PDB file of C-alpha atoms in Angstrom:
ATOM      1  CA  UNK A   1       0.131  -0.031  -0.013  1.00 49.00           C
ATOM      2  CA  UNK A   2       1.146   3.391  -0.793  1.00 56.00           C
ATOM      3  CA  UNK A   3      -0.960   5.395   1.916  1.00 53.00           C
ATOM      4  CA  UNK A   4       2.147   5.821   4.224  1.00 49.00           C
ATOM      5  CA  UNK A   5       4.572   7.274   1.515  1.00 51.00           C
ATOM      6  CA  UNK A   6       1.604   9.182   0.247  1.00 48.00           C
ATOM      7  CA  UNK A   7       1.263  10.816   3.628  1.00 46.00           C
ATOM      8  CA  UNK A   8       4.780  11.545   3.842  1.00 47.00           C
ATOM      9  CA  UNK A   9       4.621  13.155   0.510  1.00 48.00           C
ATOM     10  CA  UNK A  10       2.295  15.060   0.873  1.00 47.00           C
ATOM     11  CA  UNK A  11       3.400  16.351   4.030  1.00 47.00           C
ATOM     12  CA  UNK A  12       6.778  17.347   2.715  1.00 44.00           C
ATOM     13  CA  UNK A  13       4.938  19.037  -0.097  1.00 47.00           C
ATOM     14  CA  UNK A  14       2.722  21.096   2.474  1.00 40.00           C
ATOM     15  CA  UNK A  15       5.830  21.603   4.935  1.00 40.00           C
ATOM     16  CA  UNK A  16       8.453  22.537   2.978  1.00 38.00           C
ATOM     17  CA  UNK A  17       6.819  24.097  -0.450  1.00 43.00           C
ATOM     18  CA  UNK A  18       9.893  25.562  -2.525  1.00 45.00           C
ATOM     19  CA  UNK A  19      12.135  22.865  -0.882  1.00 55.00           C
ATOM     20  CA  UNK A  20      10.177  20.194  -2.802  1.00 70.00           C
ATOM     21  CA  UNK A  21      12.388  18.732  -5.800  1.00 83.00           C
ATOM     22  CA  UNK A  22       9.810  16.956  -7.955  1.00 88.00           C
ATOM     23  CA  UNK A  23      11.783  13.978  -9.413  1.00 91.00           C
ATOM     24  CA  UNK A  24      10.023  13.633 -12.871  1.00 93.00           C
ATOM     25  CA  UNK A  25      10.723  14.308 -16.359  1.00 94.00           C
ATOM     26  CA  UNK A  26       8.498  17.028 -16.006  1.00 93.00           C
ATOM     27  CA  UNK A  27      11.122  19.128 -14.061  1.00 95.00           C
ATOM     28  CA  UNK A  28      14.322  17.901 -15.243  1.00 96.00           C
ATOM     29  CA  UNK A  29      16.217  17.452 -18.617  1.00 96.00           C
ATOM     30  CA  UNK A  30      15.505  15.256 -21.099  1.00 97.00           C
ATOM     31  CA  UNK A  31      17.814  12.644 -20.323  1.00 97.00           C
ATOM     32  CA  UNK A  32      17.260  12.341 -16.429  1.00 95.00           C
ATOM     33  CA  UNK A  33      14.727   9.911 -16.401  1.00 95.00           C
ATOM     34  CA  UNK A  34      13.573   9.422 -20.156  1.00 96.00           C
ATOM     35  CA  UNK A  35      10.515   6.758 -20.959  1.00 97.00           C
ATOM     36  CA  UNK A  36      12.654   3.828 -21.268  1.00 97.00           C
ATOM     37  CA  UNK A  37      13.051   2.411 -25.308  1.00 97.00           C
ATOM     38  CA  UNK A  38      12.602  -0.915 -26.349  1.00 98.00           C
ATOM     39  CA  UNK A  39      13.782  -2.821 -29.275  1.00 97.00           C
ATOM     40  CA  UNK A  40      11.870  -4.890 -31.955  1.00 97.00           C
ATOM     41  CA  UNK A  41      12.120  -7.932 -29.424  1.00 97.00           C
ATOM     42  CA  UNK A  42      15.228  -9.462 -30.787  1.00 97.00           C
ATOM     43  CA  UNK A  43      18.599 -10.319 -29.349  1.00 97.00           C
ATOM     44  CA  UNK A  44      21.485  -9.648 -32.304  1.00 96.00           C
ATOM     45  CA  UNK A  45      23.914 -12.139 -32.861  1.00 95.00           C
ATOM     46  CA  UNK A  46      26.893  -9.681 -33.237  1.00 95.00           C
ATOM     47  CA  UNK A  47      28.107  -7.056 -30.727  1.00 97.00           C
ATOM     48  CA  UNK A  48      26.330  -3.690 -31.805  1.00 97.00           C
ATOM     49  CA  UNK A  49      27.834  -0.563 -30.763  1.00 98.00           C
ATOM     50  CA  UNK A  50      25.542   2.516 -31.494  1.00 98.00           C
ATOM     51  CA  UNK A  51      26.175   6.512 -31.553  1.00 98.00           C
ATOM     52  CA  UNK A  52      23.735   9.127 -31.769  1.00 98.00           C
ATOM     53  CA  UNK A  53      23.060  12.876 -31.867  1.00 98.00           C
ATOM     54  CA  UNK A  54      19.591  14.330 -29.959  1.00 98.00           C
ATOM     55  CA  UNK A  55      18.391  17.745 -30.271  1.00 98.00           C
ATOM     56  CA  UNK A  56      15.689  18.575 -27.703  1.00 98.00           C
ATOM     57  CA  UNK A  57      13.815  21.698 -28.283  1.00 97.00           C
ATOM     58  CA  UNK A  58      10.362  23.350 -27.128  1.00 90.00           C
ATOM     59  CA  UNK A  59       8.758  24.509 -23.743  1.00 91.00           C
ATOM     60  CA  UNK A  60      12.106  26.725 -22.673  1.00 95.00           C
ATOM     61  CA  UNK A  61      14.511  23.860 -22.958  1.00 97.00           C
ATOM     62  CA  UNK A  62      17.006  23.403 -25.707  1.00 97.00           C
ATOM     63  CA  UNK A  63      19.528  20.453 -25.280  1.00 98.00           C
ATOM     64  CA  UNK A  64      22.063  18.971 -27.196  1.00 98.00           C
ATOM     65  CA  UNK A  65      23.362  15.538 -26.267  1.00 98.00           C
ATOM     66  CA  UNK A  66      24.606  11.894 -27.208  1.00 96.00           C
ATOM     67  CA  UNK A  67      23.711   8.846 -26.371  1.00 97.00           C
ATOM     68  CA  UNK A  68      26.430   6.030 -26.973  1.00 97.00           C
ATOM     69  CA  UNK A  69      25.737   2.075 -26.089  1.00 98.00           C
ATOM     70  CA  UNK A  70      27.123  -1.197 -26.804  1.00 97.00           C
ATOM     71  CA  UNK A  71      25.258  -4.525 -26.525  1.00 98.00           C
ATOM     72  CA  UNK A  72      27.255  -7.890 -26.321  1.00 97.00           C
ATOM     73  CA  UNK A  73      25.290 -11.346 -27.069  1.00 97.00           C
ATOM     74  CA  UNK A  74      26.880 -13.886 -24.400  1.00 95.00           C
ATOM     75  CA  UNK A  75      24.747 -16.331 -26.595  1.00 95.00           C
ATOM     76  CA  UNK A  76      23.874 -15.357 -29.925  1.00 94.00           C
ATOM     77  CA  UNK A  77      20.347 -14.081 -30.421  1.00 95.00           C
ATOM     78  CA  UNK A  78      19.800 -15.627 -26.858  1.00 96.00           C
ATOM     79  CA  UNK A  79      21.314 -13.484 -23.996  1.00 97.00           C
ATOM     80  CA  UNK A  80      23.017 -10.302 -23.873  1.00 97.00           C
ATOM     81  CA  UNK A  81      24.593  -7.351 -22.018  1.00 98.00           C
ATOM     82  CA  UNK A  82      23.619  -3.815 -22.904  1.00 98.00           C
ATOM     83  CA  UNK A  83      25.202  -0.946 -21.701  1.00 98.00           C
ATOM     84  CA  UNK A  84      24.553   2.837 -22.488  1.00 98.00           C
ATOM     85  CA  UNK A  85      25.245   6.347 -21.017  1.00 98.00           C
ATOM     86  CA  UNK A  86      24.674   9.847 -22.302  1.00 97.00           C
ATOM     87  CA  UNK A  87      28.284  11.030 -22.267  1.00 96.00           C
ATOM     88  CA  UNK A  88      27.608  14.837 -22.414  1.00 97.00           C
ATOM     89  CA  UNK A  89      25.063  17.215 -22.815  1.00 98.00           C
ATOM     90  CA  UNK A  90      24.921  20.660 -23.134  1.00 98.00           C
ATOM     91  CA  UNK A  91      21.740  22.585 -22.153  1.00 98.00           C
ATOM     92  CA  UNK A  92      20.345  26.366 -22.298  1.00 98.00           C
ATOM     93  CA  UNK A  93      17.184  27.311 -20.808  1.00 97.00           C
ATOM     94  CA  UNK A  94      14.886  30.766 -19.898  1.00 97.00           C
ATOM     95  CA  UNK A  95      14.563  32.428 -17.120  1.00 97.00           C
ATOM     96  CA  UNK A  96      11.162  30.771 -16.472  1.00 96.00           C
ATOM     97  CA  UNK A  97      12.613  27.515 -16.496  1.00 96.00           C
ATOM     98  CA  UNK A  98      14.954  28.541 -13.693  1.00 96.00           C
ATOM     99  CA  UNK A  99      12.618  29.489 -11.398  1.00 95.00           C
ATOM    100  CA  UNK A 100      10.589  26.350 -12.348  1.00 93.00           C
ATOM    101  CA  UNK A 101      12.851  23.757 -11.530  1.00 93.00           C
ATOM    102  CA  UNK A 102      15.218  26.065  -8.929  1.00 92.00           C
ATOM    103  CA  UNK A 103      17.767  25.681 -11.087  1.00 95.00           C
ATOM    104  CA  UNK A 104      21.617  27.753 -10.413  1.00 95.00           C
ATOM    105  CA  UNK A 105      22.118  29.135 -13.887  1.00 96.00           C
ATOM    106  CA  UNK A 106      20.765  29.230 -17.371  1.00 96.00           C
ATOM    107  CA  UNK A 107      23.067  27.021 -19.646  1.00 97.00           C
ATOM    108  CA  UNK A 108      26.094  24.569 -18.899  1.00 97.00           C
ATOM    109  CA  UNK A 109      27.135  21.269 -19.268  1.00 98.00           C
ATOM    110  CA  UNK A 110      26.340  17.549 -17.941  1.00 97.00           C
ATOM    111  CA  UNK A 111      26.925  14.075 -18.066  1.00 97.00           C
ATOM    112  CA  UNK A 112      24.530  11.264 -17.736  1.00 96.00           C
ATOM    113  CA  UNK A 113      23.802   8.437 -15.866  1.00 96.00           C
ATOM    114  CA  UNK A 114      25.136   4.792 -16.898  1.00 97.00           C
ATOM    115  CA  UNK A 115      22.399   2.440 -17.547  1.00 98.00           C
ATOM    116  CA  UNK A 116      23.082  -1.393 -17.593  1.00 98.00           C
ATOM    117  CA  UNK A 117      20.742  -3.997 -18.748  1.00 98.00           C
ATOM    118  CA  UNK A 118      20.655  -8.047 -19.026  1.00 98.00           C
ATOM    119  CA  UNK A 119      18.545  -9.365 -22.148  1.00 98.00           C
ATOM    120  CA  UNK A 120      17.083 -12.991 -22.277  1.00 98.00           C
ATOM    121  CA  UNK A 121      15.017 -14.264 -24.552  1.00 98.00           C
ATOM    122  CA  UNK A 122      12.479 -16.537 -23.271  1.00 97.00           C
ATOM    123  CA  UNK A 123      10.412 -17.551 -26.224  1.00 97.00           C
ATOM    124  CA  UNK A 124      11.245 -17.562 -30.041  1.00 96.00           C
ATOM    125  CA  UNK A 125       8.768 -16.788 -32.455  1.00 95.00           C
ATOM    126  CA  UNK A 126       6.647 -19.912 -34.269  1.00 92.00           C
ATOM    127  CA  UNK A 127       3.817 -19.760 -36.237  1.00 88.00           C
ATOM    128  CA  UNK A 128       1.253 -19.084 -33.199  1.00 90.00           C
ATOM    129  CA  UNK A 129       4.021 -18.092 -30.772  1.00 95.00           C
ATOM    130  CA  UNK A 130       5.847 -14.249 -30.315  1.00 97.00           C
ATOM    131  CA  UNK A 131       9.313 -13.483 -29.443  1.00 98.00           C
ATOM    132  CA  UNK A 132       9.332 -13.072 -25.966  1.00 98.00           C
ATOM    133  CA  UNK A 133      12.670 -11.472 -24.012  1.00 98.00           C
ATOM    134  CA  UNK A 134      12.733 -10.285 -20.711  1.00 98.00           C
ATOM    135  CA  UNK A 135      14.892  -7.262 -19.623  1.00 98.00           C
ATOM    136  CA  UNK A 136      16.523  -6.193 -16.422  1.00 98.00           C
ATOM    137  CA  UNK A 137      18.004  -2.754 -16.174  1.00 98.00           C
ATOM    138  CA  UNK A 138      19.772  -0.807 -13.665  1.00 97.00           C
ATOM    139  CA  UNK A 139      20.318   3.231 -13.674  1.00 96.00           C
ATOM    140  CA  UNK A 140      23.191   4.280 -11.877  1.00 94.00           C
ATOM    141  CA  UNK A 141      22.829   7.921  -9.789  1.00 93.00           C
ATOM    142  CA  UNK A 142      26.159   9.063 -11.682  1.00 93.00           C
ATOM    143  CA  UNK A 143      24.834  12.107 -13.680  1.00 95.00           C
ATOM    144  CA  UNK A 144      26.136  15.306 -13.005  1.00 95.00           C
ATOM    145  CA  UNK A 145      24.369  18.721 -12.124  1.00 95.00           C
ATOM    146  CA  UNK A 146      21.689  17.652  -9.846  1.00 95.00           C
ATOM    147  CA  UNK A 147      21.442  21.161  -8.360  1.00 95.00           C
ATOM    148  CA  UNK A 148      20.324  22.309 -12.078  1.00 97.00           C
ATOM    149  CA  UNK A 149      18.014  19.856 -12.404  1.00 96.00           C
ATOM    150  CA  UNK A 150      19.777  17.668 -15.516  1.00 97.00           C
ATOM    151  CA  UNK A 151      20.050  14.154 -13.684  1.00 96.00           C
ATOM    152  CA  UNK A 152      18.904  12.464 -10.487  1.00 94.00           C
ATOM    153  CA  UNK A 153      21.082  12.024  -7.541  1.00 90.00           C
ATOM    154  CA  UNK A 154      19.486   9.091  -6.894  1.00 90.00           C
ATOM    155  CA  UNK A 155      19.407   5.077  -8.569  1.00 93.00           C
ATOM    156  CA  UNK A 156      16.484   3.422 -10.299  1.00 95.00           C
ATOM    157  CA  UNK A 157      15.843  -0.040 -11.498  1.00 97.00           C
ATOM    158  CA  UNK A 158      13.234  -1.613 -14.058  1.00 98.00           C
ATOM    159  CA  UNK A 159      11.980  -4.943 -15.382  1.00 98.00           C
ATOM    160  CA  UNK A 160      10.011  -5.365 -18.819  1.00 98.00           C
ATOM    161  CA  UNK A 161       8.896  -8.028 -21.083  1.00 98.00           C
ATOM    162  CA  UNK A 162       8.856  -7.635 -24.778  1.00 98.00           C
ATOM    163  CA  UNK A 163       6.689  -9.770 -27.235  1.00 98.00           C
ATOM    164  CA  UNK A 164       7.045  -9.241 -30.737  1.00 98.00           C
ATOM    165  CA  UNK A 165       5.134 -11.028 -33.742  1.00 98.00           C
ATOM    166  CA  UNK A 166       5.489 -10.228 -37.623  1.00 97.00           C
ATOM    167  CA  UNK A 167       3.478 -10.816 -40.328  1.00 95.00           C
ATOM    168  CA  UNK A 168       4.746 -11.388 -43.692  1.00 93.00           C
ATOM    169  CA  UNK A 169       2.966  -8.973 -46.417  1.00 90.00           C
ATOM    170  CA  UNK A 170       2.269  -9.515 -50.245  1.00 86.00           C
ATOM    171  CA  UNK A 171       2.739  -6.025 -50.903  1.00 87.00           C
ATOM    172  CA  UNK A 172       5.080  -3.121 -51.258  1.00 90.00           C
ATOM    173  CA  UNK A 173       5.145  -3.730 -47.509  1.00 92.00           C
ATOM    174  CA  UNK A 174       7.765  -7.051 -47.112  1.00 93.00           C
ATOM    175  CA  UNK A 175       6.644  -7.374 -43.389  1.00 96.00           C
ATOM    176  CA  UNK A 176       5.001  -5.844 -40.653  1.00 97.00           C
ATOM    177  CA  UNK A 177       5.778  -6.365 -37.025  1.00 98.00           C
ATOM    178  CA  UNK A 178       3.710  -5.684 -33.916  1.00 98.00           C
ATOM    179  CA  UNK A 179       5.828  -5.365 -30.517  1.00 98.00           C
ATOM    180  CA  UNK A 180       4.300  -4.507 -26.989  1.00 98.00           C
ATOM    181  CA  UNK A 181       6.716  -3.861 -24.044  1.00 98.00           C
ATOM    182  CA  UNK A 182       5.259  -3.930 -20.328  1.00 98.00           C
ATOM    183  CA  UNK A 183       6.845  -3.713 -17.217  1.00 98.00           C
ATOM    184  CA  UNK A 184       7.718  -2.082 -13.747  1.00 97.00           C
ATOM    185  CA  UNK A 185      10.095   0.585 -13.413  1.00 97.00           C
ATOM    186  CA  UNK A 186      11.018   2.147  -9.634  1.00 96.00           C
ATOM    187  CA  UNK A 187      13.381   5.130  -8.756  1.00 94.00           C
ATOM    188  CA  UNK A 188      14.247   6.838  -5.424  1.00 88.00           C
ATOM    189  CA  UNK A 189      13.290  10.409  -4.788  1.00 84.00           C
ATOM    190  CA  UNK A 190      15.765  11.956  -1.983  1.00 73.00           C
ATOM    191  CA  UNK A 191      15.984  15.440  -0.663  1.00 65.00           C
ATOM    192  CA  UNK A 192      16.905  16.783   2.744  1.00 60.00           C
ATOM    193  CA  UNK A 193      13.038  16.754   3.471  1.00 64.00           C
ATOM    194  CA  UNK A 194      12.014  13.623   1.768  1.00 64.00           C
ATOM    195  CA  UNK A 195      13.028  10.153   1.215  1.00 73.00           C
ATOM    196  CA  UNK A 196      10.217   7.679  -0.721  1.00 80.00           C
ATOM    197  CA  UNK A 197      10.502   5.547  -3.581  1.00 87.00           C
ATOM    198  CA  UNK A 198       8.230   6.325  -6.839  1.00 92.00           C
ATOM    199  CA  UNK A 199       6.888   2.973  -8.743  1.00 94.00           C
ATOM    200  CA  UNK A 200       5.421   2.850 -12.182  1.00 96.00           C
ATOM    201  CA  UNK A 201       4.084   0.803 -14.746  1.00 97.00           C
ATOM    202  CA  UNK A 202       5.838   0.688 -17.876  1.00 98.00           C
ATOM    203  CA  UNK A 203       4.173   0.301 -20.969  1.00 98.00           C
ATOM    204  CA  UNK A 204       4.596   0.491 -24.959  1.00 98.00           C
ATOM    205  CA  UNK A 205       3.418  -0.408 -28.220  1.00 98.00           C
ATOM    206  CA  UNK A 206       5.755  -0.424 -31.562  1.00 98.00           C
ATOM    207  CA  UNK A 207       4.605  -1.218 -35.334  1.00 98.00           C
ATOM    208  CA  UNK A 208       7.201  -1.767 -37.664  1.00 98.00           C
ATOM    209  CA  UNK A 209       6.909  -1.481 -41.455  1.00 98.00           C
ATOM    210  CA  UNK A 210       9.771  -3.114 -43.452  1.00 97.00           C
ATOM    211  CA  UNK A 211      10.435  -3.243 -47.199  1.00 95.00           C
ATOM    212  CA  UNK A 212      14.080  -4.702 -48.273  1.00 93.00           C
ATOM    213  CA  UNK A 213      16.694  -2.934 -46.234  1.00 95.00           C
ATOM    214  CA  UNK A 214      14.238  -0.242 -44.902  1.00 97.00           C
ATOM    215  CA  UNK A 215      12.337  -0.131 -41.805  1.00 97.00           C
ATOM    216  CA  UNK A 216      10.093   2.527 -40.525  1.00 98.00           C
ATOM    217  CA  UNK A 217       9.098   2.287 -36.645  1.00 98.00           C
ATOM    218  CA  UNK A 218       6.222   3.847 -34.791  1.00 98.00           C
ATOM    219  CA  UNK A 219       6.570   3.968 -30.770  1.00 98.00           C
ATOM    220  CA  UNK A 220       3.618   4.860 -28.086  1.00 98.00           C
ATOM    221  CA  UNK A 221       4.985   4.335 -24.680  1.00 98.00           C
ATOM    222  CA  UNK A 222       5.254   5.666 -21.034  1.00 98.00           C
ATOM    223  CA  UNK A 223       5.004   4.942 -17.563  1.00 97.00           C
ATOM    224  CA  UNK A 224       2.471   5.880 -14.683  1.00 96.00           C
ATOM    225  CA  UNK A 225       4.053   6.821 -11.287  1.00 93.00           C
ATOM    226  CA  UNK A 226       1.836   6.705  -8.093  1.00 89.00           C
ATOM    227  CA  UNK A 227       2.304  10.272  -7.054  1.00 85.00           C
ATOM    228  CA  UNK A 228      -1.341  11.507  -7.889  1.00 71.00           C
ATOM    229  CA  UNK A 229      -2.276  14.123  -5.237  1.00 70.00           C
ATOM    230  CA  UNK A 230       0.394  16.464  -6.229  1.00 74.00           C
ATOM    231  CA  UNK A 231      -0.737  19.145  -8.910  1.00 76.00           C
ATOM    232  CA  UNK A 232       1.578  18.866 -11.836  1.00 81.00           C
ATOM    233  CA  UNK A 233       4.430  16.731 -10.528  1.00 88.00           C
ATOM    234  CA  UNK A 234       4.754  14.808 -13.847  1.00 90.00           C
ATOM    235  CA  UNK A 235       5.729  11.184 -13.058  1.00 94.00           C
ATOM    236  CA  UNK A 236       3.746   9.860 -16.002  1.00 96.00           C
ATOM    237  CA  UNK A 237       5.133  10.722 -18.987  1.00 97.00           C
ATOM    238  CA  UNK A 238       4.063   9.627 -22.614  1.00 98.00           C
ATOM    239  CA  UNK A 239       5.690  10.209 -25.984  1.00 98.00           C
ATOM    240  CA  UNK A 240       5.255   9.220 -29.132  1.00 98.00           C
ATOM    241  CA  UNK A 241       8.284   8.645 -31.607  1.00 98.00           C
ATOM    242  CA  UNK A 242       8.808   8.093 -35.322  1.00 98.00           C
ATOM    243  CA  UNK A 243      12.062   6.377 -36.322  1.00 98.00           C
ATOM    244  CA  UNK A 244      13.714   5.505 -40.273  1.00 98.00           C
ATOM    245  CA  UNK A 245      16.277   2.870 -40.467  1.00 98.00           C
ATOM    246  CA  UNK A 246      18.456   1.983 -43.295  1.00 98.00           C
ATOM    247  CA  UNK A 247      20.302  -1.001 -43.324  1.00 96.00           C
ATOM    248  CA  UNK A 248      23.565  -1.358 -45.152  1.00 95.00           C
ATOM    249  CA  UNK A 249      24.994  -4.765 -47.184  1.00 92.00           C
ATOM    250  CA  UNK A 250      27.501  -4.930 -44.079  1.00 92.00           C
ATOM    251  CA  UNK A 251      24.961  -4.767 -41.203  1.00 92.00           C
ATOM    252  CA  UNK A 252      25.607  -1.350 -40.685  1.00 96.00           C
ATOM    253  CA  UNK A 253      22.325   0.303 -39.493  1.00 98.00           C
ATOM    254  CA  UNK A 254      21.733   4.401 -39.869  1.00 98.00           C
ATOM    255  CA  UNK A 255      18.499   6.038 -38.286  1.00 98.00           C
ATOM    256  CA  UNK A 256      16.749   9.424 -38.009  1.00 98.00           C
ATOM    257  CA  UNK A 257      13.978   9.702 -35.558  1.00 98.00           C
ATOM    258  CA  UNK A 258      11.869  12.679 -34.409  1.00 98.00           C
ATOM    259  CA  UNK A 259       9.954  12.266 -30.789  1.00 98.00           C
ATOM    260  CA  UNK A 260       7.049  13.883 -29.216  1.00 98.00           C
ATOM    261  CA  UNK A 261       6.169  14.381 -25.773  1.00 97.00           C
ATOM    262  CA  UNK A 262       2.158  14.008 -25.569  1.00 97.00           C
ATOM    263  CA  UNK A 263       2.116  14.552 -21.620  1.00 96.00           C
ATOM    264  CA  UNK A 264       4.444  15.386 -19.299  1.00 96.00           C
ATOM    265  CA  UNK A 265       7.708  15.261 -21.208  1.00 97.00           C
ATOM    266  CA  UNK A 266       8.181  18.810 -22.138  1.00 96.00           C
ATOM    267  CA  UNK A 267      10.407  18.186 -25.320  1.00 97.00           C
ATOM    268  CA  UNK A 268      10.411  17.310 -28.811  1.00 98.00           C
ATOM    269  CA  UNK A 269      13.418  15.355 -30.084  1.00 98.00           C
ATOM    270  CA  UNK A 270      15.334  15.069 -33.377  1.00 98.00           C
ATOM    271  CA  UNK A 271      17.673  12.247 -33.272  1.00 98.00           C
ATOM    272  CA  UNK A 272      20.357  10.631 -36.043  1.00 98.00           C
ATOM    273  CA  UNK A 273      22.543   7.767 -35.486  1.00 97.00           C
ATOM    274  CA  UNK A 274      24.473   4.867 -36.397  1.00 98.00           C
ATOM    275  CA  UNK A 275      24.646   1.541 -35.317  1.00 98.00           C
ATOM    276  CA  UNK A 276      27.749  -0.807 -35.977  1.00 97.00           C
ATOM    277  CA  UNK A 277      27.949  -4.555 -36.133  1.00 95.00           C
ATOM    278  CA  UNK A 278      31.324  -5.910 -34.847  1.00 94.00           C
ATOM    279  CA  UNK A 279      31.728  -9.287 -35.067  1.00 90.00           C
ATOM    280  CA  UNK A 280      35.274  -9.424 -33.863  1.00 87.00           C
ATOM    281  CA  UNK A 281      34.052  -8.229 -30.385  1.00 84.00           C
ATOM    282  CA  UNK A 282      31.560 -11.229 -30.536  1.00 89.00           C
ATOM    283  CA  UNK A 283      32.151 -13.693 -27.356  1.00 88.00           C
ATOM    284  CA  UNK A 284      32.290 -17.098 -28.613  1.00 79.00           C
ATOM    285  CA  UNK A 285      31.228 -19.312 -25.707  1.00 66.00           C
ATOM    286  CA  UNK A 286      29.737 -21.756 -27.568  1.00 61.00           C
TER     287      UNK A 286
END
């Protein structure tokens, strides 16, 4: 039951007013506690390294950042370990945002948290069976510039299940793939006056259309936290993303994405990136 933590939270809200820090995407930078991404419900056969450049804009906050990650299959297409991090971001916000978030300055640099994820395929797709993958993820508290509301000073974790099923088409579209994601997300809220845990239900739906080496992904996703009685707290972000992928003959993936914040994620995002297969860095245990 959430009654006792909620009473604690509400008491802190009333007693400390301006000292209450909202640990949500509605009051922090876009990379602080974003809606977790999920894949097409597959694990690669080879090690993959990805590099992205992101531009977040709108609603008084402009952020330029990068995201670097690596996924290493311990058992090809069955088990993998994935690590990613925002190496650096540059932000510039308006005076209104500085006041709203209780920041100390309008502009600066920050570095993000490490995420470590273990992925296990529980079920392989068949005639009537979907692909089923279990993800277990940990977010560290290594991000910087908490005083300017760029990253949390607390850790978090989430568990989610991806389920995907493909349908072959006899038209311009070669394949239609539907992927769902459902899970549990938890992170700590720590201030001088408050120490509770926010728990959320994760959800997501992805539709992928494929034609030869081109694919188009459209994703609707979000999570719902339990803190409901604090006005505009914002622990229920919801986003919509559209991503275009181009796969080259050597397995390199080039992609371009636009993401819109529907609720409690006050950013629009433009992302471009590359994903490189590294066969020589793939473990060969079996």
